[in-house]
Amino acid sequence: MTPFHQPVLIVNPRSGGGKAKCYDLVGQCRLRGIEPVVFEPDDDLAALATAAVRNGADVLGMAGGDGSQAAVAAVAAEHDIPYVCVAAGTRNHFAFDIGVDRNDVVRGLDAFVEGVERRIDLGRVNGRVFINNVAMGVYGAAVQAKGYRDAKLRTILDMLPEFIGPAAEPFDLRFSGADGRQHDTAILVLVSNNPYQVVRPPRSGTRGMLDGGVLGVVAVTSPPPHGLQEWTTRAFRVDSAETVPLGVDGETVQMEPPLLFESLPRALRIRTSKRPSALSDQHH
């Protein structure tokens, strides 16, 4: 049984091709004294999570993809209660970066029972919390590509030649670069919750520790390597003359400019299993 009075896990039974149903997460929760709340298609995740806290939840978790993780984590952070990520989505990038074993879905429930807690950062753009990244520009083709599902930022950069050509339309994305120089267009702009390690990812994930209190920015204004910039910042702004399509933690979103990004240092109390994730997961 868990050390909490009222642990709650929100379960998306359709995420990851039905992983939650396959592993009977609802039944596994009940065996451990965790209250499962099943997310239905017409439900609002944030409203479900808020209702759970209002009804006494003292630890909150989500079994689903990264977009769902972000929505529930935002509520946990707002109420300053611990959060548990159960890797029941397709990509599970966030789970990987915080050290959760993506190959053992049920094991994620251990964090409720005998987990360890630490504080990590969140990112926010125009009031919406993100746990991984926000992509603009050629993100549409990149995030739908098969290689993106298991790869990291390097996959997007490797794919850029396919999207850059004489007929390519420039994207109206205006921002100040690492050197303060103003840019009026970009092929790709990616803002992440802490910087990605593009060349040598650490063994524990693609971003190392998630408590640096900064955003990672990657901007491609012309074909790499000359048009590629990477830097970190606590806040970032993107202007445009039109609504900007975004990929927020892999989900398609449209936002009105200006886009105001900020780091929320140590905003989330994350709980993970005491046992380290399997080394077999490190090659993904």
PDB file of C-alpha atoms in Angstrom:
ATOM      1  CA  MET A   1       0.000   0.000   0.000  1.00  0.00           C
ATOM      2  CA  THR A   2       1.129   3.552  -0.590  1.00  0.00           C
ATOM      3  CA  PRO A   3       2.315   5.994   2.114  1.00  0.00           C
ATOM      4  CA  PHE A   4      -0.256   8.542   0.898  1.00  0.00           C
ATOM      5  CA  HIS A   5      -3.797   8.978   2.184  1.00  0.00           C
ATOM      6  CA  GLN A   6      -5.396   9.371  -1.248  1.00  0.00           C
ATOM      7  CA  PRO A   7      -3.176   8.564  -4.248  1.00  0.00           C
ATOM      8  CA  VAL A   8      -4.848   9.026  -7.644  1.00  0.00           C
ATOM      9  CA  LEU A   9      -3.779   7.882 -11.109  1.00  0.00           C
ATOM     10  CA  ILE A  10      -5.607   9.168 -14.178  1.00  0.00           C
ATOM     11  CA  VAL A  11      -5.565   6.468 -16.843  1.00  0.00           C
ATOM     12  CA  ASN A  12      -5.998   6.970 -20.586  1.00  0.00           C
ATOM     13  CA  PRO A  13      -6.998   3.481 -21.820  1.00  0.00           C
ATOM     14  CA  ARG A  14      -6.469   4.432 -25.484  1.00  0.00           C
ATOM     15  CA  SER A  15      -2.975   5.894 -25.187  1.00  0.00           C
ATOM     16  CA  GLY A  16      -0.016   3.990 -26.607  1.00  0.00           C
ATOM     17  CA  GLY A  17      -2.239   1.621 -28.553  1.00  0.00           C
ATOM     18  CA  GLY A  18      -4.106   0.533 -25.422  1.00  0.00           C
ATOM     19  CA  LYS A  19      -1.173  -0.111 -23.067  1.00  0.00           C
ATOM     20  CA  ALA A  20      -3.179   0.686 -19.947  1.00  0.00           C
ATOM     21  CA  LYS A  21      -5.792  -1.919 -20.825  1.00  0.00           C
ATOM     22  CA  CYS A  22      -3.180  -4.448 -21.910  1.00  0.00           C
ATOM     23  CA  TYR A  23      -1.426  -4.246 -18.534  1.00  0.00           C
ATOM     24  CA  ASP A  24      -4.674  -3.851 -16.549  1.00  0.00           C
ATOM     25  CA  LEU A  25      -3.458  -0.653 -14.916  1.00  0.00           C
ATOM     26  CA  VAL A  26      -6.855  -0.056 -13.300  1.00  0.00           C
ATOM     27  CA  GLY A  27      -6.692  -3.428 -11.548  1.00  0.00           C
ATOM     28  CA  GLN A  28      -3.018  -2.974 -10.685  1.00  0.00           C
ATOM     29  CA  CYS A  29      -3.810   0.387  -9.084  1.00  0.00           C
ATOM     30  CA  ARG A  30      -6.501  -1.122  -6.867  1.00  0.00           C
ATOM     31  CA  LEU A  31      -4.113  -3.835  -5.691  1.00  0.00           C
ATOM     32  CA  ARG A  32      -1.785  -1.075  -4.435  1.00  0.00           C
ATOM     33  CA  GLY A  33      -4.388   1.170  -2.861  1.00  0.00           C
ATOM     34  CA  ILE A  34      -4.243   3.729  -5.695  1.00  0.00           C
ATOM     35  CA  GLU A  35      -7.517   5.216  -6.927  1.00  0.00           C
ATOM     36  CA  PRO A  36      -7.761   4.917 -10.738  1.00  0.00           C
ATOM     37  CA  VAL A  37      -9.674   7.569 -12.675  1.00  0.00           C
ATOM     38  CA  VAL A  38     -10.381   6.547 -16.265  1.00  0.00           C
ATOM     39  CA  PHE A  39     -10.083   9.340 -18.834  1.00  0.00           C
ATOM     40  CA  GLU A  40     -12.902   9.229 -21.406  1.00  0.00           C
ATOM     41  CA  PRO A  41     -12.823  10.927 -24.850  1.00  0.00           C
ATOM     42  CA  ASP A  42     -15.081  13.826 -23.823  1.00  0.00           C
ATOM     43  CA  ASP A  43     -13.300  14.497 -20.542  1.00  0.00           C
ATOM     44  CA  ASP A  44     -11.069  17.479 -19.800  1.00  0.00           C
ATOM     45  CA  LEU A  45      -7.819  16.220 -18.287  1.00  0.00           C
ATOM     46  CA  ALA A  46      -7.072  19.364 -16.320  1.00  0.00           C
ATOM     47  CA  ALA A  47     -10.614  19.365 -14.922  1.00  0.00           C
ATOM     48  CA  LEU A  48     -10.303  15.695 -13.907  1.00  0.00           C
ATOM     49  CA  ALA A  49      -7.005  16.342 -12.174  1.00  0.00           C
ATOM     50  CA  THR A  50      -8.308  19.458 -10.429  1.00  0.00           C
ATOM     51  CA  ALA A  51     -11.387  17.574  -9.215  1.00  0.00           C
ATOM     52  CA  ALA A  52      -9.156  14.799  -7.846  1.00  0.00           C
ATOM     53  CA  VAL A  53      -7.131  17.326  -5.843  1.00  0.00           C
ATOM     54  CA  ARG A  54     -10.279  19.051  -4.649  1.00  0.00           C
ATOM     55  CA  ASN A  55     -11.548  15.676  -3.423  1.00  0.00           C
ATOM     56  CA  GLY A  56      -8.424  15.071  -1.367  1.00  0.00           C
ATOM     57  CA  ALA A  57      -5.767  13.566  -3.651  1.00  0.00           C
ATOM     58  CA  ASP A  58      -2.368  14.040  -2.010  1.00  0.00           C
ATOM     59  CA  VAL A  59      -0.353  12.556  -4.914  1.00  0.00           C
ATOM     60  CA  LEU A  60      -1.376  12.634  -8.556  1.00  0.00           C
ATOM     61  CA  GLY A  61      -0.269  10.578 -11.541  1.00  0.00           C
ATOM     62  CA  MET A  62      -0.976  10.120 -15.228  1.00  0.00           C
ATOM     63  CA  ALA A  63      -0.791   6.986 -17.371  1.00  0.00           C
ATOM     64  CA  GLY A  64      -0.667   8.270 -20.928  1.00  0.00           C
ATOM     65  CA  GLY A  65       1.364  10.160 -23.504  1.00  0.00           C
ATOM     66  CA  ASP A  66       3.497  13.257 -23.065  1.00  0.00           C
ATOM     67  CA  GLY A  67       0.707  15.719 -23.846  1.00  0.00           C
ATOM     68  CA  SER A  68      -1.456  14.147 -21.143  1.00  0.00           C
ATOM     69  CA  GLN A  69       1.472  14.083 -18.736  1.00  0.00           C
ATOM     70  CA  ALA A  70       1.938  17.825 -19.170  1.00  0.00           C
ATOM     71  CA  ALA A  71      -1.725  18.628 -18.511  1.00  0.00           C
ATOM     72  CA  VAL A  72      -1.850  16.661 -15.248  1.00  0.00           C
ATOM     73  CA  ALA A  73       1.628  17.686 -14.124  1.00  0.00           C
ATOM     74  CA  ALA A  74       0.551  21.322 -14.452  1.00  0.00           C
ATOM     75  CA  VAL A  75      -2.248  20.718 -11.947  1.00  0.00           C
ATOM     76  CA  ALA A  76       0.067  18.871  -9.555  1.00  0.00           C
ATOM     77  CA  ALA A  77       2.550  21.751  -9.731  1.00  0.00           C
ATOM     78  CA  GLU A  78      -0.174  24.337  -9.180  1.00  0.00           C
ATOM     79  CA  HIS A  79      -1.206  22.583  -5.949  1.00  0.00           C
ATOM     80  CA  ASP A  80       2.360  21.586  -4.997  1.00  0.00           C
ATOM     81  CA  ILE A  81       1.596  17.891  -4.591  1.00  0.00           C
ATOM     82  CA  PRO A  82       3.834  15.020  -5.803  1.00  0.00           C
ATOM     83  CA  TYR A  83       3.444  13.764  -9.369  1.00  0.00           C
ATOM     84  CA  VAL A  84       3.941  10.276 -10.844  1.00  0.00           C
ATOM     85  CA  CYS A  85       4.520   9.587 -14.547  1.00  0.00           C
ATOM     86  CA  VAL A  86       3.434   6.132 -15.774  1.00  0.00           C
ATOM     87  CA  ALA A  87       4.801   5.423 -19.247  1.00  0.00           C
ATOM     88  CA  ALA A  88       1.648   4.291 -21.020  1.00  0.00           C
ATOM     89  CA  GLY A  89       2.010   6.477 -24.101  1.00  0.00           C
ATOM     90  CA  THR A  90       3.649   5.895 -27.474  1.00  0.00           C
ATOM     91  CA  ARG A  91       6.902   7.873 -27.271  1.00  0.00           C
ATOM     92  CA  ASN A  92       7.179   8.441 -23.516  1.00  0.00           C
ATOM     93  CA  HIS A  93      10.047  10.929 -23.939  1.00  0.00           C
ATOM     94  CA  PHE A  94       9.369  12.581 -20.589  1.00  0.00           C
ATOM     95  CA  ALA A  95       9.390   9.230 -18.788  1.00  0.00           C
ATOM     96  CA  PHE A  96      12.775   8.430 -20.319  1.00  0.00           C
ATOM     97  CA  ASP A  97      14.272  11.755 -19.295  1.00  0.00           C
ATOM     98  CA  ILE A  98      13.187  11.435 -15.652  1.00  0.00           C
ATOM     99  CA  GLY A  99      14.472   7.854 -15.395  1.00  0.00           C
ATOM    100  CA  VAL A 100      11.234   5.864 -15.700  1.00  0.00           C
ATOM    101  CA  ASP A 101      11.527   2.433 -17.315  1.00  0.00           C
ATOM    102  CA  ARG A 102       9.516   2.692 -20.537  1.00  0.00           C
ATOM    103  CA  ASN A 103       9.679  -1.080 -21.021  1.00  0.00           C
ATOM    104  CA  ASP A 104       7.791  -1.906 -17.815  1.00  0.00           C
ATOM    105  CA  VAL A 105       4.553   0.048 -17.585  1.00  0.00           C
ATOM    106  CA  VAL A 106       3.296  -1.518 -14.335  1.00  0.00           C
ATOM    107  CA  ARG A 107       6.590  -0.820 -12.616  1.00  0.00           C
ATOM    108  CA  GLY A 108       5.800   2.880 -12.887  1.00  0.00           C
ATOM    109  CA  LEU A 109       3.251   2.381 -10.106  1.00  0.00           C
ATOM    110  CA  ASP A 110       6.129   1.672  -7.705  1.00  0.00           C
ATOM    111  CA  ALA A 111       6.654   5.426  -7.459  1.00  0.00           C
ATOM    112  CA  PHE A 112       3.371   5.688  -5.515  1.00  0.00           C
ATOM    113  CA  VAL A 113       4.409   2.969  -3.089  1.00  0.00           C
ATOM    114  CA  GLU A 114       8.153   3.334  -2.515  1.00  0.00           C
ATOM    115  CA  GLY A 115       9.282   6.153  -4.734  1.00  0.00           C
ATOM    116  CA  VAL A 116      11.823   8.906  -4.273  1.00  0.00           C
ATOM    117  CA  GLU A 117      10.954  12.547  -4.763  1.00  0.00           C
ATOM    118  CA  ARG A 118      12.853  15.454  -6.281  1.00  0.00           C
ATOM    119  CA  ARG A 119      11.943  18.777  -7.828  1.00  0.00           C
ATOM    120  CA  ILE A 120      12.272  19.435 -11.560  1.00  0.00           C
ATOM    121  CA  ASP A 121      11.508  22.326 -13.887  1.00  0.00           C
ATOM    122  CA  LEU A 122       8.556  22.890 -16.182  1.00  0.00           C
ATOM    123  CA  GLY A 123       8.282  25.148 -19.228  1.00  0.00           C
ATOM    124  CA  ARG A 124       5.383  27.425 -20.097  1.00  0.00           C
ATOM    125  CA  VAL A 125       4.277  29.205 -23.253  1.00  0.00           C
ATOM    126  CA  ASN A 126       1.421  31.725 -23.146  1.00  0.00           C
ATOM    127  CA  GLY A 127       0.138  30.083 -19.967  1.00  0.00           C
ATOM    128  CA  ARG A 128       0.319  26.475 -21.241  1.00  0.00           C
ATOM    129  CA  VAL A 129       2.727  24.162 -19.406  1.00  0.00           C
ATOM    130  CA  PHE A 130       5.038  21.859 -21.356  1.00  0.00           C
ATOM    131  CA  ILE A 131       7.306  19.128 -20.028  1.00  0.00           C
ATOM    132  CA  ASN A 132       9.438  18.416 -23.116  1.00  0.00           C
ATOM    133  CA  ASN A 133       9.418  20.987 -25.895  1.00  0.00           C
ATOM    134  CA  VAL A 134       7.554  23.308 -28.217  1.00  0.00           C
ATOM    135  CA  ALA A 135       8.433  23.177 -31.924  1.00  0.00           C
ATOM    136  CA  MET A 136       7.672  25.689 -34.680  1.00  0.00           C
ATOM    137  CA  GLY A 137       8.426  25.717 -38.405  1.00  0.00           C
ATOM    138  CA  VAL A 138       8.954  22.355 -40.090  1.00  0.00           C
ATOM    139  CA  TYR A 139       7.841  20.535 -36.942  1.00  0.00           C
ATOM    140  CA  GLY A 140       4.688  19.283 -38.687  1.00  0.00           C
ATOM    141  CA  ALA A 141       6.495  16.905 -40.999  1.00  0.00           C
ATOM    142  CA  ALA A 142       9.164  16.041 -38.443  1.00  0.00           C
ATOM    143  CA  VAL A 143       6.958  15.009 -35.520  1.00  0.00           C
ATOM    144  CA  GLN A 144       4.887  12.745 -37.767  1.00  0.00           C
ATOM    145  CA  ALA A 145       7.928  10.958 -39.183  1.00  0.00           C
ATOM    146  CA  LYS A 146       8.586   7.424 -37.980  1.00  0.00           C
ATOM    147  CA  GLY A 147      12.155   8.199 -36.946  1.00  0.00           C
ATOM    148  CA  TYR A 148      11.040  10.951 -34.569  1.00  0.00           C
ATOM    149  CA  ARG A 149       9.178   8.523 -32.333  1.00  0.00           C
ATOM    150  CA  ASP A 150      12.317   7.008 -30.863  1.00  0.00           C
ATOM    151  CA  ALA A 151      14.941   9.594 -31.726  1.00  0.00           C
ATOM    152  CA  LYS A 152      15.635  12.990 -30.324  1.00  0.00           C
ATOM    153  CA  LEU A 153      16.394  16.435 -31.637  1.00  0.00           C
ATOM    154  CA  ARG A 154      19.100  14.923 -33.873  1.00  0.00           C
ATOM    155  CA  THR A 155      16.391  13.241 -35.967  1.00  0.00           C
ATOM    156  CA  ILE A 156      14.760  16.572 -36.751  1.00  0.00           C
ATOM    157  CA  LEU A 157      18.083  18.148 -37.684  1.00  0.00           C
ATOM    158  CA  ASP A 158      19.003  15.186 -39.899  1.00  0.00           C
ATOM    159  CA  MET A 159      15.683  15.485 -41.702  1.00  0.00           C
ATOM    160  CA  LEU A 160      15.982  19.190 -42.465  1.00  0.00           C
ATOM    161  CA  PRO A 161      17.496  18.719 -45.965  1.00  0.00           C
ATOM    162  CA  GLU A 162      14.249  17.027 -47.001  1.00  0.00           C
ATOM    163  CA  PHE A 163      12.275  20.129 -46.055  1.00  0.00           C
ATOM    164  CA  ILE A 164      14.646  22.811 -47.325  1.00  0.00           C
ATOM    165  CA  GLY A 165      14.653  23.531 -51.036  1.00  0.00           C
ATOM    166  CA  PRO A 166      14.313  26.335 -53.594  1.00  0.00           C
ATOM    167  CA  ALA A 167      10.518  26.249 -53.319  1.00  0.00           C
ATOM    168  CA  ALA A 168      10.408  26.156 -49.530  1.00  0.00           C
ATOM    169  CA  GLU A 169       8.234  28.832 -47.936  1.00  0.00           C
ATOM    170  CA  PRO A 170       9.907  30.770 -45.118  1.00  0.00           C
ATOM    171  CA  PHE A 171       8.119  30.759 -41.762  1.00  0.00           C
ATOM    172  CA  ASP A 172       7.201  34.077 -40.169  1.00  0.00           C
ATOM    173  CA  LEU A 173       8.979  33.528 -36.865  1.00  0.00           C
ATOM    174  CA  ARG A 174      10.746  36.594 -35.450  1.00  0.00           C
ATOM    175  CA  PHE A 175      13.086  36.399 -32.489  1.00  0.00           C
ATOM    176  CA  SER A 176      16.442  37.457 -31.101  1.00  0.00           C
ATOM    177  CA  GLY A 177      19.213  34.878 -31.486  1.00  0.00           C
ATOM    178  CA  ALA A 178      21.916  33.841 -29.079  1.00  0.00           C
ATOM    179  CA  ASP A 179      24.028  36.862 -30.043  1.00  0.00           C
ATOM    180  CA  GLY A 180      21.103  39.294 -29.789  1.00  0.00           C
ATOM    181  CA  ARG A 181      20.746  39.613 -33.562  1.00  0.00           C
ATOM    182  CA  GLN A 182      17.159  39.841 -34.769  1.00  0.00           C
ATOM    183  CA  HIS A 183      15.842  37.121 -37.101  1.00  0.00           C
ATOM    184  CA  ASP A 184      12.705  37.577 -39.211  1.00  0.00           C
ATOM    185  CA  THR A 185      12.294  34.011 -40.479  1.00  0.00           C
ATOM    186  CA  ALA A 186      13.275  30.504 -39.449  1.00  0.00           C
ATOM    187  CA  ILE A 187      13.033  26.965 -40.734  1.00  0.00           C
ATOM    188  CA  LEU A 188      12.741  25.501 -37.266  1.00  0.00           C
ATOM    189  CA  VAL A 189      12.611  26.889 -33.747  1.00  0.00           C
ATOM    190  CA  LEU A 190      12.507  24.433 -30.863  1.00  0.00           C
ATOM    191  CA  VAL A 191      12.188  25.549 -27.247  1.00  0.00           C
ATOM    192  CA  SER A 192      12.711  22.865 -24.608  1.00  0.00           C
ATOM    193  CA  ASN A 193      12.366  22.495 -20.869  1.00  0.00           C
ATOM    194  CA  ASN A 194      16.149  22.413 -20.232  1.00  0.00           C
ATOM    195  CA  PRO A 195      18.485  21.890 -23.197  1.00  0.00           C
ATOM    196  CA  TYR A 196      18.779  18.688 -25.191  1.00  0.00           C
ATOM    197  CA  GLN A 197      22.166  17.035 -25.451  1.00  0.00           C
ATOM    198  CA  VAL A 198      22.296  16.689 -29.233  1.00  0.00           C
ATOM    199  CA  VAL A 199      25.754  15.195 -29.728  1.00  0.00           C
ATOM    200  CA  ARG A 200      26.345  13.189 -26.556  1.00  0.00           C
ATOM    201  CA  PRO A 201      23.115  12.461 -24.713  1.00  0.00           C
ATOM    202  CA  PRO A 202      23.675  11.468 -21.077  1.00  0.00           C
ATOM    203  CA  ARG A 203      22.886   7.908 -20.016  1.00  0.00           C
ATOM    204  CA  SER A 204      19.960   9.038 -17.886  1.00  0.00           C
ATOM    205  CA  GLY A 205      18.051  10.634 -20.774  1.00  0.00           C
ATOM    206  CA  THR A 206      18.268  13.208 -23.513  1.00  0.00           C
ATOM    207  CA  ARG A 207      18.370  16.270 -21.260  1.00  0.00           C
ATOM    208  CA  GLY A 208      20.297  15.113 -18.206  1.00  0.00           C
ATOM    209  CA  MET A 209      19.000  16.689 -15.011  1.00  0.00           C
ATOM    210  CA  LEU A 210      15.823  18.699 -15.439  1.00  0.00           C
ATOM    211  CA  ASP A 211      16.481  21.301 -12.753  1.00  0.00           C
ATOM    212  CA  GLY A 212      18.719  23.822 -14.519  1.00  0.00           C
ATOM    213  CA  GLY A 213      16.076  26.548 -14.444  1.00  0.00           C
ATOM    214  CA  VAL A 214      16.543  27.363 -18.134  1.00  0.00           C
ATOM    215  CA  LEU A 215      14.986  26.791 -21.532  1.00  0.00           C
ATOM    216  CA  GLY A 216      16.981  25.252 -24.339  1.00  0.00           C
ATOM    217  CA  VAL A 217      16.549  27.001 -27.704  1.00  0.00           C
ATOM    218  CA  VAL A 218      17.522  25.557 -31.073  1.00  0.00           C
ATOM    219  CA  ALA A 219      16.962  27.809 -34.084  1.00  0.00           C
ATOM    220  CA  VAL A 220      17.626  26.908 -37.703  1.00  0.00           C
ATOM    221  CA  THR A 221      17.527  29.981 -39.961  1.00  0.00           C
ATOM    222  CA  SER A 222      19.350  28.455 -42.946  1.00  0.00           C
ATOM    223  CA  PRO A 223      20.698  24.994 -43.818  1.00  0.00           C
ATOM    224  CA  PRO A 224      22.957  23.618 -41.049  1.00  0.00           C
ATOM    225  CA  PRO A 225      25.605  23.812 -39.863  1.00  0.00           C
ATOM    226  CA  HIS A 226      25.956  27.552 -40.551  1.00  0.00           C
ATOM    227  CA  GLY A 227      22.317  28.402 -39.876  1.00  0.00           C
ATOM    228  CA  LEU A 228      22.062  26.435 -36.631  1.00  0.00           C
ATOM    229  CA  GLN A 229      22.161  28.130 -33.231  1.00  0.00           C
ATOM    230  CA  GLU A 230      21.784  26.594 -29.767  1.00  0.00           C
ATOM    231  CA  TRP A 231      21.642  28.447 -26.481  1.00  0.00           C
ATOM    232  CA  THR A 232      19.920  28.557 -23.088  1.00  0.00           C
ATOM    233  CA  THR A 233      17.802  31.301 -21.587  1.00  0.00           C
ATOM    234  CA  ARG A 234      15.269  31.804 -18.815  1.00  0.00           C
ATOM    235  CA  ALA A 235      12.736  33.459 -21.132  1.00  0.00           C
ATOM    236  CA  PHE A 236      12.219  33.662 -24.893  1.00  0.00           C
ATOM    237  CA  ARG A 237       9.856  35.520 -27.218  1.00  0.00           C
ATOM    238  CA  VAL A 238       8.682  34.735 -30.752  1.00  0.00           C
ATOM    239  CA  ASP A 239       6.646  37.211 -32.798  1.00  0.00           C
ATOM    240  CA  SER A 240       4.678  36.617 -35.987  1.00  0.00           C
ATOM    241  CA  ALA A 241       2.046  38.344 -38.103  1.00  0.00           C
ATOM    242  CA  GLU A 242      -0.213  35.293 -38.014  1.00  0.00           C
ATOM    243  CA  THR A 243      -1.390  32.463 -35.798  1.00  0.00           C
ATOM    244  CA  VAL A 244       1.509  30.082 -35.172  1.00  0.00           C
ATOM    245  CA  PRO A 245       1.068  26.292 -35.472  1.00  0.00           C
ATOM    246  CA  LEU A 246       3.009  24.571 -32.719  1.00  0.00           C
ATOM    247  CA  GLY A 247       3.917  21.068 -31.656  1.00  0.00           C
ATOM    248  CA  VAL A 248       3.575  21.166 -27.855  1.00  0.00           C
ATOM    249  CA  ASP A 249       4.896  17.926 -26.367  1.00  0.00           C
ATOM    250  CA  GLY A 250       4.023  16.273 -29.671  1.00  0.00           C
ATOM    251  CA  GLU A 251       0.466  17.634 -29.860  1.00  0.00           C
ATOM    252  CA  THR A 252      -0.638  20.078 -32.562  1.00  0.00           C
ATOM    253  CA  VAL A 253      -1.676  23.441 -31.129  1.00  0.00           C
ATOM    254  CA  GLN A 254      -2.306  26.910 -32.604  1.00  0.00           C
ATOM    255  CA  MET A 255      -1.437  30.039 -30.617  1.00  0.00           C
ATOM    256  CA  GLU A 256      -1.749  33.737 -31.192  1.00  0.00           C
ATOM    257  CA  PRO A 257       1.522  35.703 -31.067  1.00  0.00           C
ATOM    258  CA  PRO A 258       3.483  36.905 -29.314  1.00  0.00           C
ATOM    259  CA  LEU A 259       4.650  33.556 -27.939  1.00  0.00           C
ATOM    260  CA  LEU A 260       6.122  34.126 -24.492  1.00  0.00           C
ATOM    261  CA  PHE A 261       8.199  31.236 -23.167  1.00  0.00           C
ATOM    262  CA  GLU A 262       9.434  30.933 -19.593  1.00  0.00           C
ATOM    263  CA  SER A 263      11.124  28.380 -17.371  1.00  0.00           C
ATOM    264  CA  LEU A 264       9.382  27.439 -14.131  1.00  0.00           C
ATOM    265  CA  PRO A 265      12.332  26.343 -11.982  1.00  0.00           C
ATOM    266  CA  ARG A 266      11.748  23.333  -9.699  1.00  0.00           C
ATOM    267  CA  ALA A 267       7.991  23.745 -10.069  1.00  0.00           C
ATOM    268  CA  LEU A 268       7.142  20.027 -10.077  1.00  0.00           C
ATOM    269  CA  ARG A 269       7.586  17.487  -7.271  1.00  0.00           C
ATOM    270  CA  ILE A 270       8.300  14.366  -9.321  1.00  0.00           C
ATOM    271  CA  ARG A 271       8.252  10.862  -7.789  1.00  0.00           C
ATOM    272  CA  THR A 272       9.990   7.943  -9.467  1.00  0.00           C
ATOM    273  CA  SER A 273      10.727   4.346  -8.497  1.00  0.00           C
ATOM    274  CA  LYS A 274      13.675   3.771  -6.166  1.00  0.00           C
ATOM    275  CA  ARG A 275      14.969   1.177  -8.605  1.00  0.00           C
ATOM    276  CA  PRO A 276      16.923   2.705 -11.518  1.00  0.00           C
ATOM    277  CA  SER A 277      15.462   2.265 -15.001  1.00  0.00           C
ATOM    278  CA  ALA A 278      16.653  -0.708 -17.015  1.00  0.00           C
ATOM    279  CA  LEU A 279      19.846  -0.194 -18.987  1.00  0.00           C
ATOM    280  CA  SER A 280      18.097  -1.810 -21.958  1.00  0.00           C
ATOM    281  CA  ASP A 281      16.109   1.425 -22.311  1.00  0.00           C
ATOM    282  CA  GLN A 282      19.176   3.616 -22.680  1.00  0.00           C
ATOM    283  CA  HIS A 283      19.735   3.000 -26.386  1.00  0.00           C
ATOM    284  CA  HIS A 284      16.449   4.565 -27.503  1.00  0.00           C
TER     285      HIS A 284
END
